[in-house]
GROMACS .gro file of C-alpha atoms in nm:
model
  483
    1MET     CA    1  -2.462  -1.997  -2.747
    2ALA     CA    2  -2.425  -1.929  -2.382
    3ILE     CA    3  -2.099  -1.904  -2.190
    4THR     CA    4  -2.218  -2.195  -1.965
    5THR     CA    5  -2.196  -2.444  -2.251
    6PHE     CA    6  -1.803  -2.429  -2.220
    7PRO     CA    7  -1.632  -2.655  -1.977
    8THR     CA    8  -1.529  -2.497  -1.655
    9VAL     CA    9  -1.197  -2.405  -1.573
   10GLU     CA   10  -1.150  -2.669  -1.322
   11LYS     CA   11  -1.139  -2.916  -1.607
   12CYS     CA   12  -0.847  -2.755  -1.781
   13THR     CA   13  -0.518  -2.918  -1.722
   14SER     CA   14  -0.213  -2.712  -1.639
   15MET     CA   15   0.037  -2.996  -1.722
   16ARG     CA   16   0.287  -2.941  -2.006
   17ARG     CA   17   0.147  -2.607  -2.110
   18GLU     CA   18   0.494  -2.430  -2.129
   19LYS     CA   19   0.466  -2.374  -2.496
   20ASP     CA   20   0.100  -2.279  -2.499
   21THR     CA   21  -0.056  -1.922  -2.530
   22VAL     CA   22  -0.337  -1.830  -2.292
   23VAL     CA   23  -0.578  -1.534  -2.343
   24THR     CA   24  -0.803  -1.443  -2.053
   25ASP     CA   25  -1.041  -1.181  -1.950
   26LEU     CA   26  -0.972  -0.992  -1.624
   27ASP     CA   27  -1.262  -0.907  -1.394
   28GLY     CA   28  -1.450  -1.230  -1.305
   29THR     CA   29  -1.201  -1.452  -1.472
   30LEU     CA   30  -0.841  -1.398  -1.364
   31LEU     CA   31  -0.978  -1.194  -1.076
   32ARG     CA   32  -1.253  -1.326  -0.847
   33GLY     CA   33  -1.475  -1.019  -0.853
   34ARG     CA   34  -1.680  -0.955  -1.150
   35SER     CA   35  -1.720  -0.578  -1.078
   36SER     CA   36  -1.428  -0.336  -1.114
   37PHE     CA   37  -1.597  -0.064  -0.915
   38ALA     CA   38  -1.350  -0.089  -0.637
   39TYR     CA   39  -1.059  -0.034  -0.841
   40PHE     CA   40  -1.186   0.282  -1.013
   41ALA     CA   41  -1.287   0.405  -0.655
   42LEU     CA   42  -0.917   0.355  -0.541
   43VAL     CA   43  -0.821   0.581  -0.827
   44ALA     CA   44  -1.090   0.837  -0.764
   45PHE     CA   45  -1.008   0.863  -0.397
   46ASP     CA   46  -0.635   0.862  -0.427
   47VAL     CA   47  -0.613   1.110  -0.701
   48GLY     CA   48  -0.925   1.322  -0.662
   49GLY     CA   49  -1.024   1.283  -0.302
   50VAL     CA   50  -1.357   1.231  -0.137
   51LEU     CA   51  -1.544   1.477  -0.386
   52ARG     CA   52  -1.436   1.254  -0.683
   53LEU     CA   53  -1.535   0.933  -0.489
   54LEU     CA   54  -1.877   1.091  -0.426
   55PHE     CA   55  -1.903   1.186  -0.799
   56LEU     CA   56  -1.824   0.829  -0.901
   57LEU     CA   57  -2.060   0.686  -0.660
   58LEU     CA   58  -2.342   0.908  -0.774
   59ALA     CA   59  -2.271   0.808  -1.140
   60SER     CA   60  -2.274   0.434  -1.059
   61PRO     CA   61  -2.660   0.401  -1.059
   62ILE     CA   62  -2.666   0.565  -1.405
   63ALA     CA   63  -2.379   0.341  -1.524
   64GLY     CA   64  -2.568   0.014  -1.392
   65ILE     CA   65  -2.893   0.125  -1.584
   66PHE     CA   66  -2.689   0.150  -1.911
   67TYR     CA   67  -2.490  -0.158  -1.847
   68TYR     CA   68  -2.783  -0.401  -1.777
   69PHE     CA   69  -3.060  -0.247  -1.985
   70ILE     CA   70  -2.899  -0.055  -2.273
   71SER     CA   71  -2.547  -0.116  -2.348
   72GLU     CA   72  -2.253  -0.275  -2.157
   73SER     CA   73  -2.023  -0.054  -2.343
   74VAL     CA   74  -2.203   0.277  -2.253
   75GLY     CA   75  -2.223   0.171  -1.887
   76ILE     CA   76  -1.863   0.123  -1.859
   77GLN     CA   77  -1.788   0.446  -2.026
   78VAL     CA   78  -1.997   0.634  -1.771
   79ILE     CA   79  -1.771   0.485  -1.504
   80PHE     CA   80  -1.467   0.580  -1.709
   81PHE     CA   81  -1.589   0.946  -1.741
   82ALA     CA   82  -1.669   0.984  -1.364
   83THR     CA   83  -1.339   0.844  -1.264
   84PHE     CA   84  -1.096   0.996  -1.504
   85VAL     CA   85  -1.216   1.321  -1.653
   86GLY     CA   86  -0.960   1.594  -1.584
   87MET     CA   87  -0.716   1.380  -1.393
   88ARG     CA   88  -0.344   1.397  -1.478
   89VAL     CA   89  -0.224   1.088  -1.668
   90SER     CA   90   0.084   1.084  -1.452
   91ASP     CA   91  -0.133   1.054  -1.138
   92ILE     CA   92  -0.335   0.771  -1.294
   93GLU     CA   93  -0.003   0.599  -1.379
   94SER     CA   94   0.134   0.646  -1.028
   95VAL     CA   95  -0.177   0.490  -0.861
   96ALA     CA   96  -0.184   0.196  -1.113
   97ARG     CA   97   0.181   0.120  -1.024
   98THR     CA   98   0.171   0.185  -0.642
   99VAL     CA   99  -0.178   0.133  -0.520
  100LEU     CA  100  -0.369  -0.105  -0.718
  101PRO     CA  101  -0.136  -0.422  -0.730
  102LYS     CA  102  -0.200  -0.496  -0.359
  103PHE     CA  103  -0.575  -0.512  -0.427
  104TYR     CA  104  -0.543  -0.699  -0.738
  105PHE     CA  105  -0.307  -0.961  -0.575
  106GLU     CA  106  -0.586  -1.013  -0.298
  107ASP     CA  107  -0.841  -1.096  -0.565
  108LEU     CA  108  -0.650  -1.339  -0.797
  109HIS     CA  109  -0.871  -1.644  -0.880
  110CYS     CA  110  -0.693  -1.958  -0.769
  111GLU     CA  111  -0.812  -2.188  -1.053
  112SER     CA  112  -0.767  -1.936  -1.321
  113TRP     CA  113  -0.428  -1.847  -1.198
  114ARG     CA  114  -0.338  -2.228  -1.198
  115VAL     CA  115  -0.399  -2.241  -1.572
  116PHE     CA  116  -0.281  -1.894  -1.658
  117SER     CA  117   0.065  -1.932  -1.489
  118SER     CA  118   0.134  -2.274  -1.646
  119CYS     CA  119   0.135  -2.115  -1.996
  120GLY     CA  120   0.451  -1.995  -2.158
  121GLU     CA  121   0.285  -1.697  -2.328
  122ARG     CA  122   0.014  -1.494  -2.149
  123CYS     CA  123  -0.228  -1.230  -2.280
  124VAL     CA  124  -0.492  -1.051  -2.085
  125LEU     CA  125  -0.790  -0.906  -2.285
  126THR     CA  126  -1.002  -0.663  -2.070
  127ALA     CA  127  -1.256  -0.371  -2.086
  128SER     CA  128  -1.053  -0.191  -1.809
  129PRO     CA  129  -0.828   0.078  -1.927
  130ARG     CA  130  -0.488  -0.052  -2.025
  131ILE     CA  131  -0.310   0.235  -1.836
  132LEU     CA  132  -0.483   0.096  -1.514
  133VAL     CA  133  -0.402  -0.273  -1.528
  134GLU     CA  134  -0.093  -0.305  -1.741
  135PRO     CA  135   0.171  -0.212  -1.459
  136PHE     CA  136   0.012  -0.497  -1.231
  137LEU     CA  137   0.000  -0.742  -1.505
  138LYS     CA  138   0.325  -0.703  -1.658
  139ASP     CA  139   0.549  -0.621  -1.359
  140TYR     CA  140   0.393  -0.869  -1.109
  141LEU     CA  141   0.214  -1.154  -1.320
  142GLY     CA  142   0.468  -1.164  -1.603
  143VAL     CA  143   0.193  -1.104  -1.862
  144ASP     CA  144   0.333  -1.063  -2.212
  145ILE     CA  145   0.050  -0.878  -2.381
  146VAL     CA  146  -0.202  -0.648  -2.230
  147LEU     CA  147  -0.507  -0.550  -2.456
  148GLY     CA  148  -0.725  -0.302  -2.278
  149THR     CA  149  -0.955   0.005  -2.355
  150GLU     CA  150  -0.754   0.309  -2.438
  151ILE     CA  151  -0.858   0.640  -2.281
  152LYS     CA  152  -0.817   0.981  -2.462
  153THR     CA  153  -0.589   1.234  -2.326
  154TYR     CA  154  -0.542   1.600  -2.391
  155LYS     CA  155  -0.230   1.800  -2.268
  156GLY     CA  156  -0.147   1.541  -2.012
  157ARG     CA  157  -0.490   1.493  -1.880
  158ALA     CA  158  -0.766   1.231  -1.933
  159THR     CA  159  -1.079   1.356  -2.101
  160GLY     CA  160  -1.291   1.077  -1.955
  161PHE     CA  161  -1.357   0.940  -2.323
  162VAL     CA  162  -1.214   0.634  -2.493
  163LYS     CA  163  -1.045   0.590  -2.812
  164SER     CA  164  -1.162   0.406  -3.119
  165PRO     CA  165  -1.281   0.120  -3.145
  166GLY     CA  166  -1.422   0.196  -2.794
  167VAL     CA  167  -1.453  -0.029  -2.492
  168LEU     CA  168  -1.312  -0.374  -2.542
  169VAL     CA  169  -1.624  -0.578  -2.494
  170GLY     CA  170  -1.794  -0.833  -2.738
  171ASN     CA  171  -1.676  -0.829  -3.090
  172ASN     CA  172  -1.422  -0.559  -3.000
  173LYS     CA  173  -1.230  -0.821  -2.794
  174ALA     CA  174  -1.230  -1.060  -3.089
  175ASP     CA  175  -1.098  -0.793  -3.311
  176ALA     CA  176  -0.817  -0.689  -3.081
  177LEU     CA  177  -0.718  -1.050  -3.056
  178LYS     CA  178  -0.717  -1.105  -3.428
  179SER     CA  179  -0.523  -0.794  -3.501
  180THR     CA  180  -0.260  -0.910  -3.223
  181PHE     CA  181  -0.227  -1.273  -3.323
  182GLY     CA  182  -0.325  -1.266  -3.689
  183GLU     CA  183  -0.416  -1.627  -3.813
  184THR     CA  184  -0.246  -1.796  -3.505
  185GLN     CA  185  -0.486  -1.947  -3.268
  186PRO     CA  186  -0.419  -1.919  -2.894
  187GLU     CA  187  -0.432  -2.266  -2.729
  188ILE     CA  188  -0.660  -2.148  -2.429
  189GLY     CA  189  -0.926  -1.887  -2.380
  190LEU     CA  190  -1.074  -1.803  -2.034
  191GLY     CA  191  -1.398  -1.597  -1.992
  192ASP     CA  192  -1.668  -1.555  -1.755
  193ARG     CA  193  -1.973  -1.388  -1.936
  194ASP     CA  194  -2.152  -1.410  -2.276
  195THR     CA  195  -1.971  -1.110  -2.415
  196ASP     CA  196  -1.643  -1.306  -2.378
  197ILE     CA  197  -1.768  -1.580  -2.629
  198PRO     CA  198  -1.641  -1.388  -2.941
  199PHE     CA  199  -1.278  -1.404  -2.837
  200MET     CA  200  -1.308  -1.737  -2.662
  201ALA     CA  201  -1.426  -1.888  -2.997
  202LEU     CA  202  -1.103  -1.793  -3.160
  203CYS     CA  203  -0.905  -2.018  -2.929
  204LYS     CA  204  -0.844  -2.389  -2.967
  205GLU     CA  205  -0.968  -2.470  -2.613
  206SER     CA  206  -1.219  -2.234  -2.412
  207TYR     CA  207  -1.318  -2.257  -2.051
  208TYR     CA  208  -1.573  -2.093  -1.846
  209VAL     CA  209  -1.502  -1.942  -1.509
  210PRO     CA  210  -1.820  -1.964  -1.300
  211PRO     CA  211  -1.911  -1.695  -1.059
  212LYS     CA  212  -1.831  -1.840  -0.714
  213PRO     CA  213  -1.814  -1.559  -0.443
  214LYS     CA  214  -1.649  -1.799  -0.200
  215VAL     CA  215  -1.375  -1.927  -0.424
  216GLU     CA  216  -1.031  -1.891  -0.254
  217ALA     CA  217  -0.773  -1.627  -0.366
  218VAL     CA  218  -0.416  -1.723  -0.452
  219SER     CA  219  -0.207  -1.771  -0.139
  220THR     CA  220   0.067  -1.509  -0.099
  221SER     CA  221   0.326  -1.801  -0.112
  222LYS     CA  222   0.231  -1.877  -0.474
  223LEU     CA  223   0.248  -1.526  -0.595
  224PRO     CA  224   0.535  -1.473  -0.849
  225LYS     CA  225   0.660  -1.148  -0.694
  226PRO     CA  226   0.606  -0.971  -0.359
  227ILE     CA  227   0.475  -0.608  -0.329
  228ILE     CA  228   0.728  -0.436  -0.115
  229PHE     CA  229   0.633  -0.061  -0.168
  230GLN     CA  230   0.262  -0.022  -0.112
  231ASP     CA  231   0.091   0.316  -0.140
  232GLY     CA  232  -0.258   0.462  -0.129
  233ARG     CA  233  -0.469   0.587   0.161
  234LEU     CA  234  -0.758   0.336   0.189
  235VAL     CA  235  -0.682   0.018   0.397
  236GLN     CA  236  -0.986  -0.180   0.272
  237LYS     CA  237  -1.110  -0.243  -0.078
  238PRO     CA  238  -1.381   0.020  -0.146
  239THR     CA  239  -1.701  -0.155  -0.234
  240PRO     CA  240  -1.996   0.071  -0.302
  241LEU     CA  241  -2.110   0.015   0.058
  242MET     CA  242  -1.767   0.092   0.193
  243ALA     CA  243  -1.736   0.392  -0.025
  244ILE     CA  244  -2.064   0.526   0.112
  245PHE     CA  245  -1.933   0.480   0.463
  246ILE     CA  246  -1.603   0.654   0.385
  247ILE     CA  247  -1.792   0.956   0.252
  248ILE     CA  248  -2.013   0.977   0.545
  249TRP     CA  249  -1.737   0.911   0.793
  250ILE     CA  250  -1.486   1.172   0.658
  251PRO     CA  251  -1.638   1.488   0.806
  252PHE     CA  252  -1.673   1.325   1.151
  253GLY     CA  253  -1.331   1.169   1.111
  254PHE     CA  254  -1.167   1.517   1.030
  255PHE     CA  255  -1.325   1.676   1.341
  256LEU     CA  256  -1.200   1.374   1.549
  257ALA     CA  257  -0.850   1.420   1.412
  258CYS     CA  258  -0.856   1.799   1.484
  259LEU     CA  259  -0.947   1.705   1.837
  260ARG     CA  260  -0.681   1.444   1.885
  261ILE     CA  261  -0.415   1.673   1.747
  262SER     CA  262  -0.529   1.968   1.966
  263VAL     CA  263  -0.492   1.737   2.276
  264GLY     CA  264  -0.158   1.619   2.175
  265LEU     CA  265  -0.036   1.988   2.117
  266LEU     CA  266  -0.170   2.134   2.432
  267LEU     CA  267  -0.111   1.882   2.694
  268PRO     CA  268   0.238   1.774   2.834
  269VAL     CA  269   0.381   1.466   2.717
  270PRO     CA  270   0.333   1.270   3.038
  271LEU     CA  271  -0.047   1.308   3.001
  272HIS     CA  272  -0.047   1.213   2.632
  273TYR     CA  273  -0.126   0.828   2.725
  274TYR     CA  274  -0.436   0.929   2.915
  275ALA     CA  275  -0.542   1.191   2.658
  276PHE     CA  276  -0.508   0.929   2.388
  277TRP     CA  277  -0.722   0.681   2.578
  278VAL     CA  278  -1.001   0.943   2.634
  279THR     CA  279  -1.010   1.032   2.261
  280GLY     CA  280  -1.024   0.683   2.127
  281ILE     CA  281  -0.658   0.613   2.054
  282ARG     CA  282  -0.518   0.278   2.175
  283LEU     CA  283  -0.149   0.284   2.270
  284ILE     CA  284  -0.022  -0.056   2.356
  285THR     CA  285   0.325  -0.084   2.526
  286ASN     CA  286   0.514  -0.426   2.536
  287GLY     CA  287   0.852  -0.507   2.692
  288ILE     CA  288   1.038  -0.319   2.957
  289PRO     CA  289   1.158   0.015   2.845
  290PRO     CA  290   1.485   0.145   3.012
  291LEU     CA  291   1.456   0.353   3.304
  292HIS     CA  292   1.531   0.717   3.268
  293ILE     CA  293   1.821   0.788   3.505
  294LYS     CA  294   2.018   1.095   3.533
  295LYS     CA  295   2.334   1.053   3.345
  296TYR     CA  296   2.697   1.101   3.473
  297GLN     CA  297   2.887   1.339   3.284
  298ASP     CA  298   3.005   1.210   2.933
  299GLN     CA  299   2.785   0.908   2.994
  300SER     CA  300   2.586   0.833   2.673
  301GLY     CA  301   2.204   0.849   2.663
  302VAL     CA  302   2.005   0.551   2.519
  303LEU     CA  303   1.945   0.556   2.143
  304PHE     CA  304   1.616   0.411   2.049
  305VAL     CA  305   1.645   0.231   1.718
  306CYS     CA  306   1.296   0.199   1.560
  307CYS     CA  307   1.126   0.086   1.246
  308HIS     CA  308   0.937   0.373   1.075
  309LYS     CA  309   0.560   0.346   1.036
  310THR     CA  310   0.398   0.701   1.023
  311ILE     CA  311   0.501   1.065   1.088
  312LEU     CA  312   0.362   1.033   1.434
  313ASP     CA  313   0.615   0.753   1.551
  314SER     CA  314   0.818   0.983   1.780
  315ILE     CA  315   0.496   1.125   1.956
  316PHE     CA  316   0.362   0.770   2.042
  317LEU     CA  317   0.715   0.661   2.146
  318SER     CA  318   0.741   0.949   2.374
  319ALA     CA  319   0.380   0.893   2.508
  320SER     CA  320   0.468   0.527   2.587
  321LEU     CA  321   0.769   0.625   2.790
  322GLY     CA  322   0.602   0.915   2.964
  323ARG     CA  323   0.870   1.175   2.849
  324PRO     CA  324   0.962   1.353   2.548
  325ILE     CA  325   1.226   1.177   2.332
  326PRO     CA  326   1.378   1.395   2.069
  327VAL     CA  327   1.420   1.238   1.722
  328ILE     CA  328   1.693   1.259   1.474
  329THR     CA  329   1.596   1.259   1.113
  330TYR     CA  330   1.724   1.345   0.766
  331SER     CA  331   1.364   1.452   0.641
  332THR     CA  332   1.029   1.533   0.777
  333SER     CA  333   0.750   1.780   0.709
  334ARG     CA  334   0.866   2.126   0.790
  335LEU     CA  335   0.523   2.202   0.928
  336PHE     CA  336   0.512   1.903   1.141
  337GLU     CA  337   0.864   1.990   1.260
  338ILE     CA  338   0.747   2.332   1.376
  339VAL     CA  339   0.417   2.222   1.547
  340SER     CA  340   0.531   1.883   1.703
  341PRO     CA  341   0.561   1.867   2.068
  342ILE     CA  342   0.855   1.645   2.016
  343LYS     CA  343   1.191   1.810   1.934
  344THR     CA  344   1.315   1.713   1.584
  345ILE     CA  345   1.671   1.744   1.511
  346ARG     CA  346   1.726   1.767   1.129
  347LEU     CA  347   2.059   1.627   1.023
  348THR     CA  348   2.293   1.784   0.746
  349GLN     CA  349   2.407   1.480   0.549
  350ASP     CA  350   2.757   1.574   0.666
  351GLN     CA  351   2.858   1.268   0.830
  352ALA     CA  352   3.131   1.404   1.071
  353LEU     CA  353   2.922   1.704   1.163
  354ASP     CA  354   2.610   1.483   1.212
  355ALA     CA  355   2.806   1.231   1.449
  356SER     CA  356   2.937   1.532   1.665
  357ILE     CA  357   2.593   1.674   1.693
  358ILE     CA  358   2.427   1.348   1.796
  359LYS     CA  359   2.697   1.258   2.040
  360GLN     CA  360   2.657   1.581   2.219
  361LEU     CA  361   2.283   1.529   2.237
  362LEU     CA  362   2.331   1.183   2.380
  363LYS     CA  363   2.507   1.328   2.664
  364GLU     CA  364   2.195   1.544   2.745
  365SER     CA  365   1.908   1.296   2.690
  366ASP     CA  366   1.804   0.984   2.517
  367LEU     CA  367   1.715   0.992   2.144
  368ALA     CA  368   1.527   0.809   1.887
  369THR     CA  369   1.616   0.737   1.525
  370PHE     CA  370   1.449   0.562   1.227
  371PRO     CA  371   1.723   0.414   1.020
  372GLU     CA  372   1.500   0.322   0.732
  373ASP     CA  373   1.487   0.684   0.647
  374THR     CA  374   1.135   0.659   0.526
  375THR     CA  375   0.800   0.497   0.637
  376SER     CA  376   0.729   0.140   0.515
  377ARG     CA  377   0.428  -0.091   0.535
  378GLY     CA  378   0.455  -0.479   0.619
  379PRO     CA  379   0.558  -0.740   0.584
  380PHE     CA  380   0.894  -0.601   0.480
  381LEU     CA  381   1.162  -0.385   0.644
  382LEU     CA  382   1.383  -0.161   0.434
  383LYS     CA  383   1.763  -0.156   0.485
  384PHE     CA  384   1.868   0.021   0.797
  385SER     CA  385   2.129   0.303   0.751
  386PRO     CA  386   2.435   0.221   0.966
  387SER     CA  387   2.521   0.571   1.055
  388PHE     CA  388   2.386   0.546   1.403
  389ALA     CA  389   2.574   0.235   1.503
  390GLU     CA  390   2.902   0.404   1.596
  391LEU     CA  391   2.754   0.679   1.793
  392THR     CA  392   2.680   0.493   2.109
  393ASP     CA  393   2.671   0.131   2.237
  394GLU     CA  394   2.349   0.219   2.437
  395LEU     CA  395   2.110   0.080   2.170
  396VAL     CA  396   1.754  -0.050   2.223
  397PRO     CA  397   1.557  -0.181   1.927
  398VAL     CA  398   1.202  -0.077   1.923
  399VAL     CA  399   0.919  -0.237   1.720
  400LEU     CA  400   0.636  -0.006   1.609
  401GLU     CA  401   0.305  -0.143   1.453
  402THR     CA  402  -0.005   0.043   1.368
  403ASN     CA  403  -0.371  -0.041   1.302
  404LYS     CA  404  -0.362  -0.422   1.310
  405ASP     CA  405  -0.731  -0.440   1.351
  406LYS     CA  406  -0.983  -0.480   1.059
  407MET     CA  407  -1.173  -0.139   1.167
  408SER     CA  408  -0.910   0.066   1.013
  409MET     CA  409  -0.984   0.291   0.719
  410PHE     CA  410  -0.698   0.505   0.625
  411HIS     CA  411  -0.323   0.453   0.599
  412GLY     CA  412  -0.112   0.726   0.758
  413THR     CA  413   0.157   0.728   0.508
  414THR     CA  414   0.168   0.803   0.130
  415THR     CA  415   0.436   0.893  -0.124
  416ARG     CA  416   0.237   1.158  -0.292
  417GLY     CA  417   0.095   1.484  -0.156
  418TRP     CA  418   0.192   1.695   0.155
  419LYS     CA  419   0.336   1.482   0.432
  420TRP     CA  420   0.158   1.679   0.717
  421ILE     CA  421  -0.170   1.550   0.598
  422ASP     CA  422  -0.050   1.198   0.687
  423ALA     CA  423  -0.116   1.260   1.052
  424PHE     CA  424  -0.470   1.381   0.983
  425PHE     CA  425  -0.550   1.054   0.794
  426PHE     CA  426  -0.413   0.826   1.047
  427LEU     CA  427  -0.599   0.998   1.334
  428MET     CA  428  -0.928   1.003   1.133
  429ASN     CA  429  -0.944   0.631   1.181
  430PRO     CA  430  -1.228   0.546   1.414
  431ARG     CA  431  -0.988   0.346   1.649
  432PRO     CA  432  -0.619   0.423   1.568
  433THR     CA  433  -0.393   0.181   1.735
  434TYR     CA  434  -0.024   0.198   1.805
  435GLU     CA  435   0.159  -0.099   1.948
  436ILE     CA  436   0.512  -0.039   2.069
  437THR     CA  437   0.739  -0.314   2.165
  438PHE     CA  438   1.077  -0.248   2.356
  439LEU     CA  439   1.325  -0.512   2.301
  440ASN     CA  440   1.636  -0.599   2.508
  441LYS     CA  441   1.922  -0.357   2.496
  442LEU     CA  442   2.179  -0.465   2.235
  443PRO     CA  443   2.435  -0.699   2.400
  444HIS     CA  444   2.796  -0.569   2.416
  445GLU     CA  445   2.927  -0.831   2.181
  446PHE     CA  446   2.696  -0.702   1.902
  447THR     CA  447   2.807  -0.345   1.924
  448CYS     CA  448   3.090  -0.148   1.735
  449LYS     CA  449   3.293  -0.147   2.067
  450SER     CA  450   3.323  -0.513   2.048
  451GLY     CA  451   3.468  -0.501   1.692
  452LYS     CA  452   3.163  -0.532   1.491
  453SER     CA  453   3.114  -0.295   1.186
  454SER     CA  454   2.839  -0.045   1.174
  455HIS     CA  455   2.687  -0.247   0.895
  456GLU     CA  456   2.682  -0.557   1.097
  457VAL     CA  457   2.510  -0.381   1.390
  458ALA     CA  458   2.241  -0.220   1.172
  459SER     CA  459   2.178  -0.551   0.996
  460TYR     CA  460   2.148  -0.724   1.327
  461ILE     CA  461   1.896  -0.476   1.469
  462GLN     CA  462   1.696  -0.498   1.136
  463LYS     CA  463   1.676  -0.868   1.180
  464VAL     CA  464   1.571  -0.879   1.540
  465ILE     CA  465   1.287  -0.626   1.458
  466ALA     CA  466   1.187  -0.815   1.155
  467GLU     CA  467   1.165  -1.139   1.348
  468THR     CA  468   0.949  -0.971   1.608
  469LEU     CA  469   0.705  -0.841   1.337
  470SER     CA  470   0.729  -1.173   1.137
  471TYR     CA  471   0.861  -0.937   0.855
  472GLU     CA  472   1.119  -1.001   0.590
  473CYS     CA  473   1.436  -0.804   0.567
  474THR     CA  474   1.532  -0.626   0.236
  475THR     CA  475   1.824  -0.446   0.109
  476LEU     CA  476   1.606  -0.166  -0.061
  477THR     CA  477   1.624   0.179   0.055
  478ARG     CA  478   1.452   0.508   0.036
  479LYS     CA  479   1.573   0.570  -0.306
  480ASN     CA  480   1.398   0.259  -0.429
  481LYS     CA  481   1.066   0.370  -0.286
  482TYR     CA  482   1.069   0.706  -0.464
  483ILE     CA  483   1.192   0.585  -0.818
   0.00000   0.00000   0.00000
């Protein structure tokens, strides 16, 4: 029997399925892509770096020969070994929880999701490692049961091998389904290849998901849960061709990043804009920034209230204004603080002491602050800390956006590893882009002097910045990001 003898998923009704159980394969079925290489490449690069990605890429042809000509199971095990051998299990779990969900979401098959989401009990049966797919499936898709291949570990590290009964393909999928459901027959089975037939035959209804490269992904409005905290270095899904390009580009990108950093450190701030342009960095300034006027005694300087994108925000803000703007922060890389051409004032967490320090600094110059207290990626803004609102009424909201073009390769932020490396990754992009938009100074009626509370002022500024970016405001904070 061939898989194509089953009716296609389009013929499966999703009406009145609330009490039904659905069992589905993952790659090529619930997800549009039939190959899982990109997800293993993401793990390889984010945990093991470029050398691990190269190892995986070199092992892929061997895996393909085994997969198509000898044994599907052996081919998959070669990919597992190249990706996982020697990795800390905690690192794999971290990437599965914070990096992969975004890419999985972008690949959800609309027809399969229509059927899958309509059922009351949901089970995913996949050859992929359970440790890799379970966080996404359970936390974001509401899957009840995840049956995947189990990888062997030793003293907290993956060995690269799999536990008995081996990779879940063919009859192993059927055996896993029997051991989970016993004599109970699930109502719907979804698959996309001949090796899915054994488990599909155990379901009351079975449907085939044909390979259609141009099938639409599920729109973000229909997703059950948004991904607010995204992590990972790679902007684009690393297909084999993209992985080759990344490996070839990194030596050139590293040299280019060193050149760009050297230019920023050696030249005075008023020349940064032109230096960035010469080295291929785009700095776009929108709006009318406030003029730099010598202050009267005791007159407060301007406090630029910005959303936070990368560790380089203060440098690009200063470059757009043509003068150094000191930044106040609770946390930053100690190395970046030492070498940065922009003065960084590290606060003490003592509210009264911090307020007196900032008020004194505002008498001397303009300042910048990032009340999210950590970097975030769109389309969400974290809660703005209200501590800045009572310090001055000279508040200017500033919108920062980075790398909006499709040529970007690397994100300039991550929750893992050394923070100073973030600058290198951002500047390793072929054409790094910063777009800075200065909004109107906060009207007097929205300041604390007019009777507004600091929380109201902070929420208002968060709202106007979010509206400019077409983002959503959240009440989540730095603590939620690092849980």
